[in-house]
């Protein structure tokens, strides 16, 4: 009689395969409760805002309901004028941010590397930082006119100092033992800068860039408040003059989205470039 081939069948791997992702999700939620808390708080606030404004007697022209703001925002998305204003503000803010970032990195590197320059320049940096940057917006208009130049310069001025302070703090945070070791092996100043100081400074630099990119949007809006014929700041003023409060909130929502997108882009670049950093090390904000 022919023998039967009774090779053991492979066990079903489906339960184990599905259990691992479930355990991973439970672990993520346990270690990162903000994944639930952040959207939960948003939902609670929006629902309270939506359903309590009328019982509390808050007029719609004072605080419109979220549904009204959403309708105004959707209407804005279908308006060519809105997208033209977005393009203007983004161009001004992005150009100002690039100028501020490049200038702050160059100046900060020079200041941090030369002790005499640091002692000479830092008192002026501190003094200029104490000046409210928004207060000099009318001066920017006087100097550079009502065109895009004044808004770009305003965005660059506001974004410059957070990046500068973080660049200086980052370059000065380099491990002194590593610097001394490389110096004893005959490394040049450029080699020490490239192998020790710059890697130590990158988390600080990206912390400054994260702040600066949001501040550049603020600078562009402030410049448009002072004098402009286009841009989201100009659209905010128009909505205010026309007493279009839902439209005003819709523009604020658009600005919030722009800020979040800019923040996420910088954070993504930070993770890709400073891949060795765990993310818990901050700069000198």
mmCIF file of C-alpha atoms in Angstrom:
data_model
loop_
_atom_site.group_PDB
_atom_site.id
_atom_site.type_symbol
_atom_site.label_atom_id
_atom_site.label_comp_id
_atom_site.label_asym_id
_atom_site.label_seq_id
_atom_site.Cartn_x
_atom_site.Cartn_y
_atom_site.Cartn_z
ATOM 1 C CA UNK A 1 0.000 0.000 0.000
ATOM 2 C CA UNK A 2 1.367 3.359 -1.008
ATOM 3 C CA UNK A 3 2.305 5.515 1.934
ATOM 4 C CA UNK A 4 0.425 8.721 2.365
ATOM 5 C CA UNK A 5 2.388 11.962 2.266
ATOM 6 C CA UNK A 6 1.375 13.591 5.519
ATOM 7 C CA UNK A 7 3.626 16.649 5.453
ATOM 8 C CA UNK A 8 2.612 19.016 8.205
ATOM 9 C CA UNK A 9 0.668 21.954 6.940
ATOM 10 C CA UNK A 10 1.928 25.467 7.614
ATOM 11 C CA UNK A 11 0.161 27.162 10.471
ATOM 12 C CA UNK A 12 -2.035 30.092 9.654
ATOM 13 C CA UNK A 13 0.090 33.200 10.112
ATOM 14 C CA UNK A 14 -2.833 35.585 9.752
ATOM 15 C CA UNK A 15 -3.664 36.015 13.481
ATOM 16 C CA UNK A 16 -0.046 36.700 14.422
ATOM 17 C CA UNK A 17 0.395 39.037 11.484
ATOM 18 C CA UNK A 18 -2.663 41.037 12.427
ATOM 19 C CA UNK A 19 -1.939 41.007 16.154
ATOM 20 C CA UNK A 20 1.429 42.724 15.772
ATOM 21 C CA UNK A 21 0.013 45.884 14.102
ATOM 22 C CA UNK A 22 -2.759 45.999 16.722
ATOM 23 C CA UNK A 23 -0.216 45.825 19.536
ATOM 24 C CA UNK A 24 1.860 48.487 17.798
ATOM 25 C CA UNK A 25 -1.148 50.796 17.496
ATOM 26 C CA UNK A 26 -2.056 50.266 21.155
ATOM 27 C CA UNK A 27 1.549 50.995 22.127
ATOM 28 C CA UNK A 28 1.622 54.152 20.021
ATOM 29 C CA UNK A 29 -1.574 55.444 21.602
ATOM 30 C CA UNK A 30 -0.285 54.605 25.064
ATOM 31 C CA UNK A 31 3.052 56.347 24.577
ATOM 32 C CA UNK A 32 1.650 59.215 22.496
ATOM 33 C CA UNK A 33 -1.747 60.163 23.905
ATOM 34 C CA UNK A 34 -1.664 63.391 21.920
ATOM 35 C CA UNK A 35 -2.659 61.360 18.852
ATOM 36 C CA UNK A 36 -6.109 61.157 20.450
ATOM 37 C CA UNK A 37 -6.113 64.265 22.635
ATOM 38 C CA UNK A 38 -5.247 66.794 19.918
ATOM 39 C CA UNK A 39 -8.150 65.950 17.576
ATOM 40 C CA UNK A 40 -10.447 65.396 20.566
ATOM 41 C CA UNK A 41 -9.770 68.886 21.934
ATOM 42 C CA UNK A 42 -10.310 70.348 18.460
ATOM 43 C CA UNK A 43 -13.652 68.587 18.077
ATOM 44 C CA UNK A 44 -14.826 69.643 21.548
ATOM 45 C CA UNK A 45 -13.866 73.284 20.997
ATOM 46 C CA UNK A 46 -15.484 73.455 17.551
ATOM 47 C CA UNK A 47 -18.701 71.814 18.767
ATOM 48 C CA UNK A 48 -18.881 74.111 21.790
ATOM 49 C CA UNK A 49 -18.235 77.088 19.548
ATOM 50 C CA UNK A 50 -20.912 75.958 17.100
ATOM 51 C CA UNK A 51 -23.715 75.211 19.550
ATOM 52 C CA UNK A 52 -23.085 77.624 22.444
ATOM 53 C CA UNK A 53 -22.789 80.933 20.611
ATOM 54 C CA UNK A 54 -26.544 81.295 20.136
ATOM 55 C CA UNK A 55 -27.578 80.265 23.717
ATOM 56 C CA UNK A 56 -24.921 82.608 25.112
ATOM 57 C CA UNK A 57 -26.301 85.477 23.039
ATOM 58 C CA UNK A 58 -23.127 86.046 21.018
ATOM 59 C CA UNK A 59 -24.000 87.843 17.805
ATOM 60 C CA UNK A 60 -22.880 86.406 14.496
ATOM 61 C CA UNK A 61 -21.168 89.656 13.523
ATOM 62 C CA UNK A 62 -19.040 89.391 16.677
ATOM 63 C CA UNK A 63 -18.145 85.687 16.552
ATOM 64 C CA UNK A 64 -19.481 83.729 13.571
ATOM 65 C CA UNK A 65 -20.094 80.023 13.947
ATOM 66 C CA UNK A 66 -17.560 77.533 12.530
ATOM 67 C CA UNK A 67 -19.995 76.501 9.790
ATOM 68 C CA UNK A 68 -20.225 80.108 8.617
ATOM 69 C CA UNK A 69 -16.441 80.415 8.633
ATOM 70 C CA UNK A 70 -16.131 77.166 6.692
ATOM 71 C CA UNK A 71 -18.648 78.409 4.102
ATOM 72 C CA UNK A 72 -16.676 81.644 3.721
ATOM 73 C CA UNK A 73 -13.429 79.693 3.427
ATOM 74 C CA UNK A 74 -14.851 77.435 0.723
ATOM 75 C CA UNK A 75 -16.117 80.512 -1.106
ATOM 76 C CA UNK A 76 -12.630 82.010 -0.902
ATOM 77 C CA UNK A 77 -11.127 78.860 -2.377
ATOM 78 C CA UNK A 78 -13.269 79.380 -5.452
ATOM 79 C CA UNK A 79 -12.184 82.995 -5.887
ATOM 80 C CA UNK A 80 -9.292 83.788 -8.267
ATOM 81 C CA UNK A 81 -8.603 86.978 -6.268
ATOM 82 C CA UNK A 82 -7.984 84.905 -3.131
ATOM 83 C CA UNK A 83 -5.393 82.713 -4.844
ATOM 84 C CA UNK A 84 -3.725 85.793 -6.294
ATOM 85 C CA UNK A 85 -3.451 87.232 -2.775
ATOM 86 C CA UNK A 86 -2.080 83.921 -1.473
ATOM 87 C CA UNK A 87 0.562 83.919 -4.196
ATOM 88 C CA UNK A 88 1.606 87.483 -3.337
ATOM 89 C CA UNK A 89 1.897 86.838 0.407
ATOM 90 C CA UNK A 90 3.686 83.509 -0.019
ATOM 91 C CA UNK A 91 6.175 85.062 -2.457
ATOM 92 C CA UNK A 92 6.892 87.945 -0.086
ATOM 93 C CA UNK A 93 7.207 85.711 2.966
ATOM 94 C CA UNK A 94 9.316 83.052 1.232
ATOM 95 C CA UNK A 95 11.691 85.600 -0.315
ATOM 96 C CA UNK A 96 12.093 87.376 3.020
ATOM 97 C CA UNK A 97 12.666 84.080 4.803
ATOM 98 C CA UNK A 98 15.395 83.005 2.375
ATOM 99 C CA UNK A 99 17.146 86.358 2.748
ATOM 100 C CA UNK A 100 16.883 86.158 6.540
ATOM 101 C CA UNK A 101 18.060 82.540 6.710
ATOM 102 C CA UNK A 102 21.095 83.029 4.461
ATOM 103 C CA UNK A 103 22.066 86.302 6.128
ATOM 104 C CA UNK A 104 21.599 84.955 9.665
ATOM 105 C CA UNK A 105 23.629 81.804 8.968
ATOM 106 C CA UNK A 106 26.500 83.780 7.444
ATOM 107 C CA UNK A 107 26.513 86.481 10.131
ATOM 108 C CA UNK A 108 25.992 83.985 12.948
ATOM 109 C CA UNK A 109 28.842 81.789 11.738
ATOM 110 C CA UNK A 110 31.197 84.753 11.515
ATOM 111 C CA UNK A 111 30.181 86.074 14.934
ATOM 112 C CA UNK A 112 30.497 82.683 16.633
ATOM 113 C CA UNK A 113 33.915 81.944 15.138
ATOM 114 C CA UNK A 114 35.642 85.237 15.932
ATOM 115 C CA UNK A 115 35.571 86.145 19.624
ATOM 116 C CA UNK A 116 36.348 89.837 19.051
ATOM 117 C CA UNK A 117 33.483 90.143 16.582
ATOM 118 C CA UNK A 118 31.142 88.375 19.009
ATOM 119 C CA UNK A 119 31.984 90.751 21.845
ATOM 120 C CA UNK A 120 31.623 93.729 19.532
ATOM 121 C CA UNK A 121 28.464 92.763 17.658
ATOM 122 C CA UNK A 122 26.365 90.939 20.274
ATOM 123 C CA UNK A 123 25.490 94.076 22.310
ATOM 124 C CA UNK A 124 24.045 95.610 19.145
ATOM 125 C CA UNK A 125 22.187 92.397 18.314
ATOM 126 C CA UNK A 126 20.615 92.381 21.770
ATOM 127 C CA UNK A 127 19.738 96.079 21.509
ATOM 128 C CA UNK A 128 18.106 95.670 18.093
ATOM 129 C CA UNK A 129 16.205 92.598 19.280
ATOM 130 C CA UNK A 130 14.513 94.659 21.970
ATOM 131 C CA UNK A 131 12.949 96.924 19.338
ATOM 132 C CA UNK A 132 9.438 95.745 18.390
ATOM 133 C CA UNK A 133 9.870 94.829 14.753
ATOM 134 C CA UNK A 134 6.232 95.602 13.981
ATOM 135 C CA UNK A 135 6.861 99.206 15.016
ATOM 136 C CA UNK A 136 9.355 99.735 12.200
ATOM 137 C CA UNK A 137 6.902 98.677 9.481
ATOM 138 C CA UNK A 138 5.959 102.300 8.603
ATOM 139 C CA UNK A 139 9.656 103.075 8.264
ATOM 140 C CA UNK A 140 10.056 100.172 5.806
ATOM 141 C CA UNK A 141 7.296 101.677 3.672
ATOM 142 C CA UNK A 142 8.983 105.096 3.739
ATOM 143 C CA UNK A 143 12.336 103.607 2.748
ATOM 144 C CA UNK A 144 11.253 100.957 0.219
ATOM 145 C CA UNK A 145 7.833 102.153 -0.965
ATOM 146 C CA UNK A 146 4.447 100.455 -1.173
ATOM 147 C CA UNK A 147 5.593 97.661 -3.467
ATOM 148 C CA UNK A 148 6.654 94.126 -2.615
ATOM 149 C CA UNK A 149 10.125 95.261 -1.542
ATOM 150 C CA UNK A 150 8.951 96.716 1.777
ATOM 151 C CA UNK A 151 7.029 93.535 2.610
ATOM 152 C CA UNK A 152 9.996 91.318 1.747
ATOM 153 C CA UNK A 153 12.337 93.419 3.886
ATOM 154 C CA UNK A 154 9.828 93.391 6.738
ATOM 155 C CA UNK A 155 9.542 89.604 6.539
ATOM 156 C CA UNK A 156 13.332 89.275 6.465
ATOM 157 C CA UNK A 157 13.844 91.589 9.448
ATOM 158 C CA UNK A 158 11.347 89.718 11.632
ATOM 159 C CA UNK A 159 12.697 86.286 10.654
ATOM 160 C CA UNK A 160 16.375 87.242 10.877
ATOM 161 C CA UNK A 161 16.963 87.440 14.615
ATOM 162 C CA UNK A 162 15.490 84.078 15.729
ATOM 163 C CA UNK A 163 17.670 82.319 13.176
ATOM 164 C CA UNK A 164 20.736 84.378 14.096
ATOM 165 C CA UNK A 165 20.451 83.675 17.828
ATOM 166 C CA UNK A 166 20.017 79.950 17.208
ATOM 167 C CA UNK A 167 22.977 79.809 14.808
ATOM 168 C CA UNK A 168 25.258 81.458 17.356
ATOM 169 C CA UNK A 169 23.995 79.286 20.213
ATOM 170 C CA UNK A 170 24.333 76.131 18.110
ATOM 171 C CA UNK A 171 27.898 76.827 17.003
ATOM 172 C CA UNK A 172 28.913 77.597 20.583
ATOM 173 C CA UNK A 173 27.345 74.353 21.832
ATOM 174 C CA UNK A 174 30.005 72.150 20.217
ATOM 175 C CA UNK A 175 31.668 69.627 22.518
ATOM 176 C CA UNK A 176 34.883 71.232 23.797
ATOM 177 C CA UNK A 177 36.559 67.830 24.217
ATOM 178 C CA UNK A 178 36.008 66.969 20.559
ATOM 179 C CA UNK A 179 37.338 70.352 19.500
ATOM 180 C CA UNK A 180 40.464 69.924 21.629
ATOM 181 C CA UNK A 181 40.999 66.398 20.341
ATOM 182 C CA UNK A 182 40.827 67.479 16.699
ATOM 183 C CA UNK A 183 43.064 70.445 17.437
ATOM 184 C CA UNK A 184 45.658 68.151 19.013
ATOM 185 C CA UNK A 185 45.616 66.010 15.847
ATOM 186 C CA UNK A 186 46.345 69.092 13.753
ATOM 187 C CA UNK A 187 42.881 69.659 12.292
ATOM 188 C CA UNK A 188 42.286 73.043 10.710
ATOM 189 C CA UNK A 189 39.558 75.433 11.858
ATOM 190 C CA UNK A 190 37.503 74.555 8.790
ATOM 191 C CA UNK A 191 37.783 70.826 9.527
ATOM 192 C CA UNK A 192 36.718 71.405 13.140
ATOM 193 C CA UNK A 193 33.832 73.518 11.905
ATOM 194 C CA UNK A 194 32.728 70.893 9.388
ATOM 195 C CA UNK A 195 33.103 67.829 11.627
ATOM 196 C CA UNK A 196 32.101 69.168 15.061
ATOM 197 C CA UNK A 197 30.632 72.654 15.170
ATOM 198 C CA UNK A 198 28.251 72.438 12.217
ATOM 199 C CA UNK A 199 26.708 69.039 13.157
ATOM 200 C CA UNK A 200 26.220 70.310 16.718
ATOM 201 C CA UNK A 201 24.627 73.516 15.440
ATOM 202 C CA UNK A 202 22.212 71.993 12.907
ATOM 203 C CA UNK A 203 19.436 71.143 15.426
ATOM 204 C CA UNK A 204 19.630 74.717 16.723
ATOM 205 C CA UNK A 205 19.673 76.148 13.207
ATOM 206 C CA UNK A 206 16.551 74.225 12.237
ATOM 207 C CA UNK A 207 14.858 75.353 15.443
ATOM 208 C CA UNK A 208 15.561 78.931 14.369
ATOM 209 C CA UNK A 209 14.372 78.248 10.830
ATOM 210 C CA UNK A 210 11.170 76.761 12.207
ATOM 211 C CA UNK A 211 10.471 79.981 14.080
ATOM 212 C CA UNK A 212 11.719 82.218 11.289
ATOM 213 C CA UNK A 213 9.526 80.746 8.555
ATOM 214 C CA UNK A 214 6.394 81.483 10.587
ATOM 215 C CA UNK A 215 7.666 84.933 11.512
ATOM 216 C CA UNK A 216 8.286 85.696 7.849
ATOM 217 C CA UNK A 217 4.573 85.231 7.144
ATOM 218 C CA UNK A 218 3.841 87.575 10.037
ATOM 219 C CA UNK A 219 6.266 90.132 8.615
ATOM 220 C CA UNK A 220 4.653 90.011 5.175
ATOM 221 C CA UNK A 221 1.182 90.471 6.677
ATOM 222 C CA UNK A 222 2.327 93.414 8.826
ATOM 223 C CA UNK A 223 3.876 95.042 5.774
ATOM 224 C CA UNK A 224 0.628 94.598 3.862
ATOM 225 C CA UNK A 225 -1.281 96.166 6.744
ATOM 226 C CA UNK A 226 0.761 99.351 6.429
ATOM 227 C CA UNK A 227 0.358 99.764 2.707
ATOM 228 C CA UNK A 228 -0.590 97.329 -0.029
ATOM 229 C CA UNK A 229 -3.073 96.720 -2.793
ATOM 230 C CA UNK A 230 -2.855 92.932 -2.778
ATOM 231 C CA UNK A 231 -1.996 90.082 -0.460
ATOM 232 C CA UNK A 232 -3.760 88.329 2.392
ATOM 233 C CA UNK A 233 -3.021 91.216 4.751
ATOM 234 C CA UNK A 234 -4.771 93.565 2.341
ATOM 235 C CA UNK A 235 -7.673 91.104 2.106
ATOM 236 C CA UNK A 236 -7.910 91.041 5.908
ATOM 237 C CA UNK A 237 -8.225 94.828 5.959
ATOM 238 C CA UNK A 238 -10.858 94.729 3.222
ATOM 239 C CA UNK A 239 -12.910 92.152 5.126
ATOM 240 C CA UNK A 240 -12.644 94.281 8.255
ATOM 241 C CA UNK A 241 -13.730 97.450 6.448
ATOM 242 C CA UNK A 242 -16.687 95.633 4.898
ATOM 243 C CA UNK A 243 -17.566 94.096 8.261
ATOM 244 C CA UNK A 244 -17.292 90.652 6.681
ATOM 245 C CA UNK A 245 -16.372 88.826 9.884
ATOM 246 C CA UNK A 246 -16.771 85.273 8.469
ATOM 247 C CA UNK A 247 -14.552 86.284 5.553
ATOM 248 C CA UNK A 248 -12.011 87.725 7.980
ATOM 249 C CA UNK A 249 -11.920 84.463 9.924
ATOM 250 C CA UNK A 250 -11.603 82.579 6.631
ATOM 251 C CA UNK A 251 -8.448 84.547 5.747
ATOM 252 C CA UNK A 252 -7.092 83.892 9.250
ATOM 253 C CA UNK A 253 -7.755 80.200 8.672
ATOM 254 C CA UNK A 254 -5.848 80.374 5.373
ATOM 255 C CA UNK A 255 -2.916 82.046 7.140
ATOM 256 C CA UNK A 256 -2.977 79.337 9.789
ATOM 257 C CA UNK A 257 -2.833 76.668 7.087
ATOM 258 C CA UNK A 258 0.113 78.433 5.435
ATOM 259 C CA UNK A 259 1.947 78.562 8.757
ATOM 260 C CA UNK A 260 1.314 74.893 9.446
ATOM 261 C CA UNK A 261 2.486 73.881 5.974
ATOM 262 C CA UNK A 262 5.671 75.962 6.329
ATOM 263 C CA UNK A 263 6.302 74.465 9.766
ATOM 264 C CA UNK A 264 5.857 70.912 8.470
ATOM 265 C CA UNK A 265 8.214 71.531 5.540
ATOM 266 C CA UNK A 266 10.961 72.747 7.886
ATOM 267 C CA UNK A 267 10.348 69.821 10.237
ATOM 268 C CA UNK A 268 10.566 67.383 7.318
ATOM 269 C CA UNK A 269 13.843 68.938 6.167
ATOM 270 C CA UNK A 270 15.094 68.724 9.749
ATOM 271 C CA UNK A 271 14.329 64.993 9.953
ATOM 272 C CA UNK A 272 15.961 64.331 6.589
ATOM 273 C CA UNK A 273 19.125 66.364 7.187
ATOM 274 C CA UNK A 274 19.626 66.068 10.949
ATOM 275 C CA UNK A 275 18.716 62.390 10.954
ATOM 276 C CA UNK A 276 20.959 61.609 13.926
ATOM 277 C CA UNK A 277 19.087 64.002 16.192
ATOM 278 C CA UNK A 278 16.289 62.487 18.291
ATOM 279 C CA UNK A 279 14.238 65.656 18.096
ATOM 280 C CA UNK A 280 14.230 66.411 21.818
ATOM 281 C CA UNK A 281 17.052 68.908 21.593
ATOM 282 C CA UNK A 282 15.914 72.437 21.073
ATOM 283 C CA UNK A 283 17.537 75.637 20.105
ATOM 284 C CA UNK A 284 17.801 78.889 21.933
ATOM 285 C CA UNK A 285 14.380 80.222 21.067
#
